[in-house]
Short mmCIF file of C-alpha atoms (C1' of nucleotides) in Angstrom, two decimals:
data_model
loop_
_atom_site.label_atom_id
_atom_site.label_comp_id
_atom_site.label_asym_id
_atom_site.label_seq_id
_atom_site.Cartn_x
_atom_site.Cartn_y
_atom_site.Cartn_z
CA UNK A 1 23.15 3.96 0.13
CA UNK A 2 22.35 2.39 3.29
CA UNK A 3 25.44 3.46 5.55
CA UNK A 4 25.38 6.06 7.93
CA UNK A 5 27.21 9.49 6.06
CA UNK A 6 31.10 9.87 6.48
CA UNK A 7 31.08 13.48 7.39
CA UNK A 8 29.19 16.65 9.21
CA UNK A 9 27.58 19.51 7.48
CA UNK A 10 24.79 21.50 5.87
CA UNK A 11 23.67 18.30 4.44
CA UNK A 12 24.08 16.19 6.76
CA UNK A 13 20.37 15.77 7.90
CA UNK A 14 19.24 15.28 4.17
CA UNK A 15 21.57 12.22 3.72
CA UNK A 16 20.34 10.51 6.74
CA UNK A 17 16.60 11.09 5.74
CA UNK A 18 17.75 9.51 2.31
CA UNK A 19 19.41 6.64 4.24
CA UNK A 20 16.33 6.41 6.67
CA UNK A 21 14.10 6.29 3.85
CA UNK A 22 15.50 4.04 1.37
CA UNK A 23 16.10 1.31 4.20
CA UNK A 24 12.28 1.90 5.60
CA UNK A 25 11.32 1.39 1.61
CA UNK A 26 13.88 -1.67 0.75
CA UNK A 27 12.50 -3.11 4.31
CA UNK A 28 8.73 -2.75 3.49
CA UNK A 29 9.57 -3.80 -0.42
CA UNK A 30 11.51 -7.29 0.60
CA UNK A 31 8.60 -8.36 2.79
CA UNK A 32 6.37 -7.52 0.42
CA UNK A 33 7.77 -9.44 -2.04
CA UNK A 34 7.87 -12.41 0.00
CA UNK A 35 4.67 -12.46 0.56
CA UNK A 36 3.66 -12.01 -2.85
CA UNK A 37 5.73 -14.89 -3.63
CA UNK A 38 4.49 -17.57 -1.26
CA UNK A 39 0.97 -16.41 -1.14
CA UNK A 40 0.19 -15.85 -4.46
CA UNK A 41 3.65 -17.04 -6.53
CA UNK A 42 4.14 -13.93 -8.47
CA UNK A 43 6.25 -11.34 -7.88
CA UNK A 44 6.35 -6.93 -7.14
CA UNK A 45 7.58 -6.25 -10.45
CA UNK A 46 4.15 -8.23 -12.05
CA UNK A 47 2.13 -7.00 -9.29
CA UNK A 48 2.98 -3.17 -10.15
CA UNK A 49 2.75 -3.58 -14.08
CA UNK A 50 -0.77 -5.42 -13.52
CA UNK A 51 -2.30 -2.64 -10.96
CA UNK A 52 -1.21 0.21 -13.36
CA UNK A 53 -3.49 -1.52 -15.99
CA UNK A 54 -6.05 -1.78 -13.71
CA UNK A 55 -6.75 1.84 -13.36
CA UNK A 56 -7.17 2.02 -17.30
CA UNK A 57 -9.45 -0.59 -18.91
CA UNK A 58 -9.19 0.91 -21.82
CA UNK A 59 -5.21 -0.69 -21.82
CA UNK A 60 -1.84 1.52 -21.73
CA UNK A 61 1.30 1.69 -24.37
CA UNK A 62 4.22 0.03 -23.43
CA UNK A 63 5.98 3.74 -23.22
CA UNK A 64 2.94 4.69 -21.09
CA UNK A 65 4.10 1.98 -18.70
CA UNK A 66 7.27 2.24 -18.32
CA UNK A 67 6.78 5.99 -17.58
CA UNK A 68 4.17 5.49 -15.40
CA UNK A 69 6.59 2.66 -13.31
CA UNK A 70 10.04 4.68 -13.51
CA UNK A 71 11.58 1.53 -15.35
CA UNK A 72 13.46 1.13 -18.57
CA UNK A 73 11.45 0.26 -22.00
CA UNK A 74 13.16 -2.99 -22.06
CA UNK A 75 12.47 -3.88 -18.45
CA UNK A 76 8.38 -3.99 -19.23
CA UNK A 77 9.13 -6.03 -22.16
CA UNK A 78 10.32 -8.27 -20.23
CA UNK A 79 7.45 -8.10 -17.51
CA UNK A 80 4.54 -7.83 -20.21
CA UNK A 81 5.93 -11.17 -21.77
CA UNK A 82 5.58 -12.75 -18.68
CA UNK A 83 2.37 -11.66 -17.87
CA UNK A 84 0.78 -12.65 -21.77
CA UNK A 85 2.66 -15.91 -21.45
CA UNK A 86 0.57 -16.72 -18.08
CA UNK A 87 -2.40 -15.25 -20.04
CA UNK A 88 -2.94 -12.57 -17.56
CA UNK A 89 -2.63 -9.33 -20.18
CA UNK A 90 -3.00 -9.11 -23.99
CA UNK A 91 -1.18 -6.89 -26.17
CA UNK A 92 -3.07 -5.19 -29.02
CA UNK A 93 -1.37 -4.39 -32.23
CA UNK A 94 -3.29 -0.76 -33.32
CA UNK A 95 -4.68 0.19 -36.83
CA UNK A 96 -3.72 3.60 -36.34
CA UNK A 97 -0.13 3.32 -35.53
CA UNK A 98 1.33 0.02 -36.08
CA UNK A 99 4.86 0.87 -33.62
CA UNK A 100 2.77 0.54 -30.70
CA UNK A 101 0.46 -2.09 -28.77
CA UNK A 102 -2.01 -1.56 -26.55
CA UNK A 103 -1.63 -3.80 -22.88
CA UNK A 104 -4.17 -4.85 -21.10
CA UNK A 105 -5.56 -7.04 -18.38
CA UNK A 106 -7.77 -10.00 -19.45
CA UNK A 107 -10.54 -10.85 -17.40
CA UNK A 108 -8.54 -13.51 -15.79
CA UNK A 109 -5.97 -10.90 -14.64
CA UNK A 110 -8.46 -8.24 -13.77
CA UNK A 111 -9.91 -10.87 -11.13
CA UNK A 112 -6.35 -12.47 -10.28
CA UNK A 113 -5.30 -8.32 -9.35
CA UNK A 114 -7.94 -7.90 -7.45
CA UNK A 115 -7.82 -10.80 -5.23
CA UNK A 116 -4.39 -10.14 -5.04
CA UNK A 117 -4.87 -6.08 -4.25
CA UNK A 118 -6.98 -6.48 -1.50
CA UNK A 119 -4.64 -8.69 0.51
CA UNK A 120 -1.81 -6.19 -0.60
CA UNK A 121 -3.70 -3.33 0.95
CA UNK A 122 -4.15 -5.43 4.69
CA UNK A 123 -0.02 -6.08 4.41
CA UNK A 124 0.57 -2.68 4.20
CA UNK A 125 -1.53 -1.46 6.46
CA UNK A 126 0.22 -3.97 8.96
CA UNK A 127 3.79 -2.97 7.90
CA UNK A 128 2.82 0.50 8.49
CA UNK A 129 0.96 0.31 11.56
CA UNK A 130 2.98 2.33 13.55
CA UNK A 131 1.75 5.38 11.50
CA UNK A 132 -1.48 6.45 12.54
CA UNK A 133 -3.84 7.56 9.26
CA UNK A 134 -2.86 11.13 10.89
CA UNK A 135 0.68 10.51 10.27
CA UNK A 136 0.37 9.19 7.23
CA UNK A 137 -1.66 11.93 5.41
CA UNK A 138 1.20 14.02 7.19
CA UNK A 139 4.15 12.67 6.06
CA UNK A 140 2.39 12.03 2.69
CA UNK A 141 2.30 15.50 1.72
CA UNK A 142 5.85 16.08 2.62
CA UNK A 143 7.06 13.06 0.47
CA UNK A 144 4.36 15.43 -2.22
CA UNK A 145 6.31 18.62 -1.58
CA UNK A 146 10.45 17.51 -1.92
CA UNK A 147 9.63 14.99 -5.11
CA UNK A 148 7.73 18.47 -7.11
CA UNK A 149 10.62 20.16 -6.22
CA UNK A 150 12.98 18.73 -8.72
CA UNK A 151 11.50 15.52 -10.55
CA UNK A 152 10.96 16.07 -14.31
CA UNK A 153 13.62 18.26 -14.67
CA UNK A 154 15.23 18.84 -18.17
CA UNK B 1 3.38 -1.04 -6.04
CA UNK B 2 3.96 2.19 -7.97
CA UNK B 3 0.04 2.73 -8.43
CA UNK B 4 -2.53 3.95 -6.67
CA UNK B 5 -5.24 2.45 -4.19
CA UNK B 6 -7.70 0.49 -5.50
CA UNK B 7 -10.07 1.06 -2.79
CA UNK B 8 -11.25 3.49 0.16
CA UNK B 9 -11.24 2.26 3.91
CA UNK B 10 -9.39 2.61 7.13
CA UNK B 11 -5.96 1.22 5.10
CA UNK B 12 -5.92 4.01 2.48
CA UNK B 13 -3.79 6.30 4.00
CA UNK B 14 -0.97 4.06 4.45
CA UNK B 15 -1.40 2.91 0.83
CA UNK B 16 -1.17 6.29 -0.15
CA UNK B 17 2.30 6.63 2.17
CA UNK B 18 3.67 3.25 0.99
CA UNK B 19 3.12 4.27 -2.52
CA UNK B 20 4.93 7.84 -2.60
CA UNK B 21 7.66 6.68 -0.19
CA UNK B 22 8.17 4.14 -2.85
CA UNK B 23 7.87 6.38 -5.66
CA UNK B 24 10.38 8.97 -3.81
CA UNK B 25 12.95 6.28 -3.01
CA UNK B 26 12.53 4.68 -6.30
CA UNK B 27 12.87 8.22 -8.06
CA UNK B 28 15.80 9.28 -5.77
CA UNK B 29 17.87 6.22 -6.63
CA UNK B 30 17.71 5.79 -10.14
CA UNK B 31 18.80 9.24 -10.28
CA UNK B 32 21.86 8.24 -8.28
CA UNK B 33 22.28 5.10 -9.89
CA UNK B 34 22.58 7.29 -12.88
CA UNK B 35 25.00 9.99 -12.02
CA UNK B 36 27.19 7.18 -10.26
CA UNK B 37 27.84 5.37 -13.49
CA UNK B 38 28.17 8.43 -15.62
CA UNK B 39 30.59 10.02 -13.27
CA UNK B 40 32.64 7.64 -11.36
CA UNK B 41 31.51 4.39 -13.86
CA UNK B 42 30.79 2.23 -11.23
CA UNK B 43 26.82 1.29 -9.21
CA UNK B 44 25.13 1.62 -6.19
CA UNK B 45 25.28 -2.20 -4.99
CA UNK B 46 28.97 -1.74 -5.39
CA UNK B 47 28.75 1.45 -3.57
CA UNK B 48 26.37 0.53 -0.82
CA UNK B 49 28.76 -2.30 0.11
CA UNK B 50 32.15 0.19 0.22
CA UNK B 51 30.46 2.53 2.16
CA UNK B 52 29.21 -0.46 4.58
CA UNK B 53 33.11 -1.16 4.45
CA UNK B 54 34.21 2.24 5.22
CA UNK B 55 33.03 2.70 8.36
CA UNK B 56 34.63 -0.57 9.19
CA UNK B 57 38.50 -0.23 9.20
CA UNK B 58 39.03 -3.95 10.65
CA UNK B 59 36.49 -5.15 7.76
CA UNK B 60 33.41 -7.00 7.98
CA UNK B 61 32.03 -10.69 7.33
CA UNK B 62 29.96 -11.87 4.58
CA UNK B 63 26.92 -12.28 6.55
CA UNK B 64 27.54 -9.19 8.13
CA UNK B 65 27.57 -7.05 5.21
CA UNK B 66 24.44 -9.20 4.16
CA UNK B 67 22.23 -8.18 7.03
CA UNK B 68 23.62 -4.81 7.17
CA UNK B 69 22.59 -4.13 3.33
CA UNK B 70 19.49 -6.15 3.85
CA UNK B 71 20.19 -8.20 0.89
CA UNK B 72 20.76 -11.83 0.43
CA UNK B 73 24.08 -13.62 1.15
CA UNK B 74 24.37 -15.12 -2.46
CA UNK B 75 24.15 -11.36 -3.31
CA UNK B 76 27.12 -9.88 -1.48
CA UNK B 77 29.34 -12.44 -3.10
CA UNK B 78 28.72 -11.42 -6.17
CA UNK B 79 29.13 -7.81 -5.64
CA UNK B 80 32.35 -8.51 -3.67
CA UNK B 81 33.71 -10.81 -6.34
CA UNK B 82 33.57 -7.87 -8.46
CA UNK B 83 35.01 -5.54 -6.23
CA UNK B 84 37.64 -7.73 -5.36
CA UNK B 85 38.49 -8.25 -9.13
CA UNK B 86 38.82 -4.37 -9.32
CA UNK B 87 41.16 -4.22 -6.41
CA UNK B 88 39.00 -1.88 -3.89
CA UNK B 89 38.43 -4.84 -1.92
CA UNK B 90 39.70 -8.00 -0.17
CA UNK B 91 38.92 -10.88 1.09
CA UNK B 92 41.19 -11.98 4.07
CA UNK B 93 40.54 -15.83 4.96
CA UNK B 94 40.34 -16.22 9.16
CA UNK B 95 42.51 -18.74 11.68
CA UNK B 96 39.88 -18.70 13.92
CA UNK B 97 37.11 -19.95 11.93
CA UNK B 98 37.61 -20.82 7.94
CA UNK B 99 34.30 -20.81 7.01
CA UNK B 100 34.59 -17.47 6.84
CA UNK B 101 36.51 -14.42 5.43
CA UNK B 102 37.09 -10.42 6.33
CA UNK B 103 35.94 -8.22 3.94
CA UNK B 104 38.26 -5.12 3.67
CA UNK B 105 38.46 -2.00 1.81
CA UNK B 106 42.16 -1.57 0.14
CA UNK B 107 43.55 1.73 0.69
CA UNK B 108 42.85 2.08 -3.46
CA UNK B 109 39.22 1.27 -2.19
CA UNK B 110 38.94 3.55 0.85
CA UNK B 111 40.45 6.06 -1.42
CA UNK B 112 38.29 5.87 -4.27
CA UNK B 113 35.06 5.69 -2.00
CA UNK B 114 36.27 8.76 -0.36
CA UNK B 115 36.08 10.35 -3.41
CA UNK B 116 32.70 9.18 -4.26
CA UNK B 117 31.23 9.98 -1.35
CA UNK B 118 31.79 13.26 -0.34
CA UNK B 119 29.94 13.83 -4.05
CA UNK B 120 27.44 11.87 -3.21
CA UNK B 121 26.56 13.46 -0.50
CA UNK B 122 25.99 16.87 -2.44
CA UNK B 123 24.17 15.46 -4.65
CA UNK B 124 21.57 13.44 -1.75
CA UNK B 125 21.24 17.26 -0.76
CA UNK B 126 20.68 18.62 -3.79
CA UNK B 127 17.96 15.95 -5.14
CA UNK B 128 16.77 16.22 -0.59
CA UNK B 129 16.58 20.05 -1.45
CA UNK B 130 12.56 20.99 -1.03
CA UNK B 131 13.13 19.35 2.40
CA UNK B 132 14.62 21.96 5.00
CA UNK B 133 17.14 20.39 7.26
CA UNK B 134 14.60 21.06 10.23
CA UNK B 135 12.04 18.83 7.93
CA UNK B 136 14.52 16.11 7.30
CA UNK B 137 14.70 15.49 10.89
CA UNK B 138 11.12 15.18 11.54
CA UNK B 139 10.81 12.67 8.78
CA UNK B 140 13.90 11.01 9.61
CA UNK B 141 12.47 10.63 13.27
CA UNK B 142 8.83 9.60 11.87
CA UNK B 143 10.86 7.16 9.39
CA UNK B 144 12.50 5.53 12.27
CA UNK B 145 9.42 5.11 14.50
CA UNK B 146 7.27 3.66 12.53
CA UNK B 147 10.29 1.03 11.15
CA UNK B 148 10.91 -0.10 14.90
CA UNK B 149 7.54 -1.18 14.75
CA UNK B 150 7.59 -4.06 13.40
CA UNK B 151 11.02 -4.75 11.97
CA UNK B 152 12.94 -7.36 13.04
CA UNK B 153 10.47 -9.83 14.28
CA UNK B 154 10.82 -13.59 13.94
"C1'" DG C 1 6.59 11.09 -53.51
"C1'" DC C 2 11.18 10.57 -51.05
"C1'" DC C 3 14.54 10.77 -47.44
"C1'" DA C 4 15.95 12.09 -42.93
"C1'" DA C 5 14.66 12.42 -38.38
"C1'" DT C 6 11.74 10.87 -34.82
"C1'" DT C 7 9.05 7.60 -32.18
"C1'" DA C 8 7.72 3.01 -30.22
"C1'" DT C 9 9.31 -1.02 -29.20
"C1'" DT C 10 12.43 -5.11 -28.86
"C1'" DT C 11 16.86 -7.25 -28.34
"C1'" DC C 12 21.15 -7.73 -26.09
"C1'" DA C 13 24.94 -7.93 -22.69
"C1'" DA C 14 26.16 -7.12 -18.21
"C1'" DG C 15 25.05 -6.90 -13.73
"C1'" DC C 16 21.80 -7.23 -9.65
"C1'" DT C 17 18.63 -10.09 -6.84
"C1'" DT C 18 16.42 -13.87 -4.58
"C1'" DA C 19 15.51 -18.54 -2.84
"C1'" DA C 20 17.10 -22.95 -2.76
"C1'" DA C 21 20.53 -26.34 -2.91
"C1'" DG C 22 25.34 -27.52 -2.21
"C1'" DT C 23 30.12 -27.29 0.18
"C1'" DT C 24 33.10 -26.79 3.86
"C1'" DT C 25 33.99 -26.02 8.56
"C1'" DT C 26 32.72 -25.79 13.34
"C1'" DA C 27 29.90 -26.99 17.40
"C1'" DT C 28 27.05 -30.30 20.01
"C1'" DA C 29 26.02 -34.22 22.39
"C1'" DA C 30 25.34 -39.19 23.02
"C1'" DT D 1 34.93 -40.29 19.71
"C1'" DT D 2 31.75 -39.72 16.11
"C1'" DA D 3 27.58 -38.91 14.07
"C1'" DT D 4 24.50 -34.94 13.67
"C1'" DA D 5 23.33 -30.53 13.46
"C1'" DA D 6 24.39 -25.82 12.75
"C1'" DA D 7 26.83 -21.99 10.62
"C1'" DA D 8 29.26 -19.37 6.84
"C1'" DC D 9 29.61 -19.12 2.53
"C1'" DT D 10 29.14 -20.18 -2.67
"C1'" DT D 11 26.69 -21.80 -6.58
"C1'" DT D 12 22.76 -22.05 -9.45
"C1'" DA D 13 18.52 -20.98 -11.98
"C1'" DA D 14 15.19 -17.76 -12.82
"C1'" DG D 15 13.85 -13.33 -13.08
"C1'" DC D 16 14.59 -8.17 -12.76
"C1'" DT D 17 17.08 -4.02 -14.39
"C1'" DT D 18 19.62 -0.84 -17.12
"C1'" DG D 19 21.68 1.46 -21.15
"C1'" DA D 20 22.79 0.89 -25.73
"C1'" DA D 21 22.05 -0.92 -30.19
"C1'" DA D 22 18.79 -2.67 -33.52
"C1'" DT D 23 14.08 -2.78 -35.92
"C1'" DA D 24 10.11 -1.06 -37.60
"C1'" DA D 25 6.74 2.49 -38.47
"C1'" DT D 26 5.52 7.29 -38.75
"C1'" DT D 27 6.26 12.20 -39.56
"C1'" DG D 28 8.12 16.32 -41.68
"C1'" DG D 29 10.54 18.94 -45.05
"C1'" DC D 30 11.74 19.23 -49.74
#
DNA sequence: GCCAATTATTTCAAGCTTAAAGTTTTATAA
DNA sequence: TTATAAAACTTTAAGCTTGAAATAATTGGC
């Protein structure tokens, strides 16, 4: 996915903004996690789960999660283990429907995210410097636009 | 890195960027990853590194391929072992310098990528399709301005 | 109530990924 | 020379990831 295209024609430009973007995105991503790793030794895939359950005190469903993250049931298992074992989330069994469990952060993880977030938010702001806030909103709403156009199909 | 940003201020926009870029990539490829196993039964690592290959007649070396893909060395041997055990690629140790070894597509390899790739390529445009190819050239441009930024330091 | 289908989740095997440590070969320089 | 460092690569351990199979609980039709 990140070599040039082997041929000319009508789609030709839409391959190498898929190229373009994926090695902008696995660029950005791999520093990222770097950082994450020798600042604050965790790691992206804990860092996403945790600031999903940040935006919902009230805790999320496994299924919710993995929706919500575009990974596999079985990948947040793994993840949410993790996290519980290091005492960062809890996981709820419910009276009203014993299948599921609600996640969420304890107060130890809340404040661990948040320290965490805040430094997140300067790194990216760094790694995308070269886009003025102009640029951003810009190119925002085109990312908006293509991904309506034919995510959540059948 | 999948949710959204936890505060306002002069950063937000670029949280807001890094987040659907990351969203759109990550969509993009699973989608991909999907189709590539379903149809041709093989995955995108494995793909990324023929296509790296393909444009390479004389081969490439380890490390090459490494910094190309922007993944780790321990990586590409993996993915090469495999494709070596499948007979699309080989490994070709050097006079020159034996530490290290070509990496060449077999003509089964360059033929099977060929293959691949030319659907691949209809299907980038087809999942690319909300973006006119006059759009995916601004964004590619954008894409590759703001990368040159900071890229490649140290 | 009972059984089949559905839903939520976990488990599993295979493969991908990284960072760090190890091996072999080549280059440097005293 | 001949140690010493550097370079190219592989190995390893831990964790991430998927798709498929397994488990457990709920729902719906009879």
């Amino acid at each position: 996915m990140v070599a040039g295209p082997t041929s000319t024609g009508p789609g030709k430009e839409r391959l190498r903004l898929w190229i373009r973007l994926l090695r902008a995105s696995r660029t950005i991503e791999a520093e990222l996690r770097e950082r994450l790793k020798k600042e604050f030794d965790t790691t992206l895939p804990r860092f996403d789960v945790m600031a999903a359950l940040y935006r919902v005190p009230e805790g999320m469903l496994m299924s919710d999660l993995s929706r919500f993250l575009l990974v596999s049931n079985g990948n947040v298992t793994g993840i949410v283990d993790r996290l519980v074992s290091e005492g960062l989330v809890t996981r709820a069994r419910r009276n009203g429907d014993r299948r599921t469990s609600m996640v969420r952060l304890t107060e130890e993880g809340s404040k661990a995210f948040a320290r965490i977030a805040a430094v997140h938010e300067g790194w990216v702001g760094e790694l995308l410097g070269g886009v003025s806030e102009e640029e951003a909103k810009r190119l925002t709403g085109m990312l908006k636009s293509f991904r309506s156009n034919w995510e959540g199909r059948e």
